[in-house]
Amino acid sequence: MIKKLSLVAVLALTACSWHFKNNEVLPESLRTLTLESADQHSEMSRILRNQLQLNDVKLVPSSVNVSKLRLVSTSTNSKVVSVFKQAREAEKILTLNVEAIADIPNKGQYPLAVSAHRTFFDDSRAALAKSAEKEMIMKDMYEQASRQLIIKMAALKKELSK
């Protein structure tokens, strides 16, 4: 019975083209913006640009009355959390810190800071695999930081409505 009801509910919702309005999460002033970065071709800038476009943010060239998202800094850090018997490092915690500023015309500047953490097993016997794994982990961390920045931008909606 529950399966039939859930099936009917799913069919009814899909038939009437009901869907979540994800782009309404962001304030109107941040749905069209300019992305500024010291290095426009860095991995973080590229992934942030893609995440913004996935969230229906229109990216335009710099203009007077257009909001700006300025990527201020991106830094990585690693700490050893465990070692092998031979006193070689075994496991690390990788940390990515990203700082940005949302500059909204007639409203002001809002600093945004996010961080992402991952554990990384450092096996010295598999140097090539370790390098490829670290690149994949860093890409995943950039994506997570980009999503967190968008969430923080959505949180500005309450602040901007004042």
PDB file of N, CA and C in Angstrom, residues 79-84 88-94 118-131 133-134:
ATOM      1  N   LYS A  79      48.956  18.082   7.869  1.00  0.00           N
ATOM      2  CA  LYS A  79      49.493  17.731   9.179  1.00  0.00           C
ATOM      3  C   LYS A  79      49.591  16.219   9.279  1.00  0.00           C
ATOM      4  N   VAL A  80      50.669  15.746   9.856  1.00  0.00           N
ATOM      5  CA  VAL A  80      50.851  14.313  10.068  1.00  0.00           C
ATOM      6  C   VAL A  80      50.023  13.903  11.280  1.00  0.00           C
ATOM      7  N   VAL A  81      49.204  12.856  11.115  1.00  0.00           N
ATOM      8  CA  VAL A  81      48.375  12.399  12.226  1.00  0.00           C
ATOM      9  C   VAL A  81      48.761  11.010  12.716  1.00  0.00           C
ATOM     10  N   SER A  82      49.493  10.249  11.897  1.00  0.00           N
ATOM     11  CA  SER A  82      49.977   8.948  12.366  1.00  0.00           C
ATOM     12  C   SER A  82      51.265   8.596  11.631  1.00  0.00           C
ATOM     13  N   VAL A  83      52.068   7.747  12.261  1.00  0.00           N
ATOM     14  CA  VAL A  83      53.351   7.341  11.680  1.00  0.00           C
ATOM     15  C   VAL A  83      53.490   5.823  11.713  1.00  0.00           C
ATOM     16  N   PHE A  84      54.331   5.311  10.802  1.00  0.00           N
ATOM     17  CA  PHE A  84      54.662   3.889  10.797  1.00  0.00           C
ATOM     18  C   PHE A  84      55.658   3.591  11.914  1.00  0.00           C
ATOM     19  N   ARG A  88      58.201   6.882   9.827  1.00  0.00           N
ATOM     20  CA  ARG A  88      57.808   7.577   8.593  1.00  0.00           C
ATOM     21  C   ARG A  88      56.336   7.950   8.715  1.00  0.00           C
ATOM     22  N   GLU A  89      55.975   9.066   8.110  1.00  0.00           N
ATOM     23  CA  GLU A  89      54.580   9.500   8.189  1.00  0.00           C
ATOM     24  C   GLU A  89      53.681   8.538   7.422  1.00  0.00           C
ATOM     25  N   ALA A  90      52.544   8.208   8.013  1.00  0.00           N
ATOM     26  CA  ALA A  90      51.621   7.252   7.417  1.00  0.00           C
ATOM     27  C   ALA A  90      50.334   7.914   6.948  1.00  0.00           C
ATOM     28  N   GLU A  91      49.822   8.820   7.750  1.00  0.00           N
ATOM     29  CA  GLU A  91      48.536   9.426   7.431  1.00  0.00           C
ATOM     30  C   GLU A  91      48.609  10.926   7.683  1.00  0.00           C
ATOM     31  N   LYS A  92      48.008  11.680   6.769  1.00  0.00           N
ATOM     32  CA  LYS A  92      48.001  13.138   6.882  1.00  0.00           C
ATOM     33  C   LYS A  92      46.569  13.641   6.824  1.00  0.00           C
ATOM     34  N   ILE A  93      46.362  14.810   7.393  1.00  0.00           N
ATOM     35  CA  ILE A  93      45.106  15.529   7.206  1.00  0.00           C
ATOM     36  C   ILE A  93      45.420  16.706   6.291  1.00  0.00           C
ATOM     37  N   LEU A  94      44.749  16.726   5.138  1.00  0.00           N
ATOM     38  CA  LEU A  94      44.905  17.827   4.193  1.00  0.00           C
ATOM     39  C   LEU A  94      43.814  18.854   4.475  1.00  0.00           C
ATOM     40  N   ARG A 118      40.446  16.560   4.510  1.00  0.00           N
ATOM     41  CA  ARG A 118      40.436  15.163   4.081  1.00  0.00           C
ATOM     42  C   ARG A 118      41.632  14.451   4.708  1.00  0.00           C
ATOM     43  N   THR A 119      41.468  13.163   4.939  1.00  0.00           N
ATOM     44  CA  THR A 119      42.606  12.354   5.379  1.00  0.00           C
ATOM     45  C   THR A 119      43.232  11.710   4.153  1.00  0.00           C
ATOM     46  N   PHE A 120      44.540  11.534   4.208  1.00  0.00           N
ATOM     47  CA  PHE A 120      45.307  11.016   3.079  1.00  0.00           C
ATOM     48  C   PHE A 120      46.318  10.015   3.607  1.00  0.00           C
ATOM     49  N   PHE A 121      46.251   8.772   3.115  1.00  0.00           N
ATOM     50  CA  PHE A 121      47.203   7.738   3.527  1.00  0.00           C
ATOM     51  C   PHE A 121      48.447   7.878   2.670  1.00  0.00           C
ATOM     52  N   ASP A 122      49.574   8.126   3.283  1.00  0.00           N
ATOM     53  CA  ASP A 122      50.825   8.408   2.585  1.00  0.00           C
ATOM     54  C   ASP A 122      51.671   7.141   2.503  1.00  0.00           C
ATOM     55  N   ASP A 123      51.497   6.377   1.426  1.00  0.00           N
ATOM     56  CA  ASP A 123      52.253   5.138   1.236  1.00  0.00           C
ATOM     57  C   ASP A 123      53.446   5.433   0.339  1.00  0.00           C
ATOM     58  N   SER A 124      54.645   5.412   0.893  1.00  0.00           N
ATOM     59  CA  SER A 124      55.846   5.770   0.135  1.00  0.00           C
ATOM     60  C   SER A 124      56.211   4.723  -0.914  1.00  0.00           C
ATOM     61  N   ARG A 125      55.643   3.523  -0.836  1.00  0.00           N
ATOM     62  CA  ARG A 125      55.961   2.478  -1.818  1.00  0.00           C
ATOM     63  C   ARG A 125      55.198   2.671  -3.124  1.00  0.00           C
ATOM     64  N   ALA A 126      54.160   3.456  -3.129  1.00  0.00           N
ATOM     65  CA  ALA A 126      53.357   3.672  -4.333  1.00  0.00           C
ATOM     66  C   ALA A 126      53.331   5.162  -4.661  1.00  0.00           C
ATOM     67  N   ALA A 127      54.472   5.673  -5.113  1.00  0.00           N
ATOM     68  CA  ALA A 127      54.608   7.113  -5.332  1.00  0.00           C
ATOM     69  C   ALA A 127      53.665   7.633  -6.413  1.00  0.00           C
ATOM     70  N   LEU A 128      53.540   6.920  -7.539  1.00  0.00           N
ATOM     71  CA  LEU A 128      52.664   7.391  -8.617  1.00  0.00           C
ATOM     72  C   LEU A 128      51.202   7.343  -8.208  1.00  0.00           C
ATOM     73  N   ALA A 129      50.809   6.264  -7.560  1.00  0.00           N
ATOM     74  CA  ALA A 129      49.418   6.150  -7.110  1.00  0.00           C
ATOM     75  C   ALA A 129      49.117   7.223  -6.068  1.00  0.00           C
ATOM     76  N   LYS A 130      50.096   7.491  -5.214  1.00  0.00           N
ATOM     77  CA  LYS A 130      49.918   8.506  -4.172  1.00  0.00           C
ATOM     78  C   LYS A 130      49.689   9.881  -4.796  1.00  0.00           C
ATOM     79  N   SER A 131      50.441  10.197  -5.837  1.00  0.00           N
ATOM     80  CA  SER A 131      50.300  11.486  -6.505  1.00  0.00           C
ATOM     81  C   SER A 131      48.929  11.625  -7.168  1.00  0.00           C
ATOM     82  N   GLU A 133      46.199   9.964  -6.393  1.00  0.00           N
ATOM     83  CA  GLU A 133      45.175  10.001  -5.346  1.00  0.00           C
ATOM     84  C   GLU A 133      45.103  11.387  -4.712  1.00  0.00           C
ATOM     85  N   LYS A 134      46.256  11.994  -4.484  1.00  0.00           N
ATOM     86  CA  LYS A 134      46.274  13.325  -3.876  1.00  0.00           C
ATOM     87  C   LYS A 134      45.615  14.355  -4.799  1.00  0.00           C
TER      88      LYS A 134
END
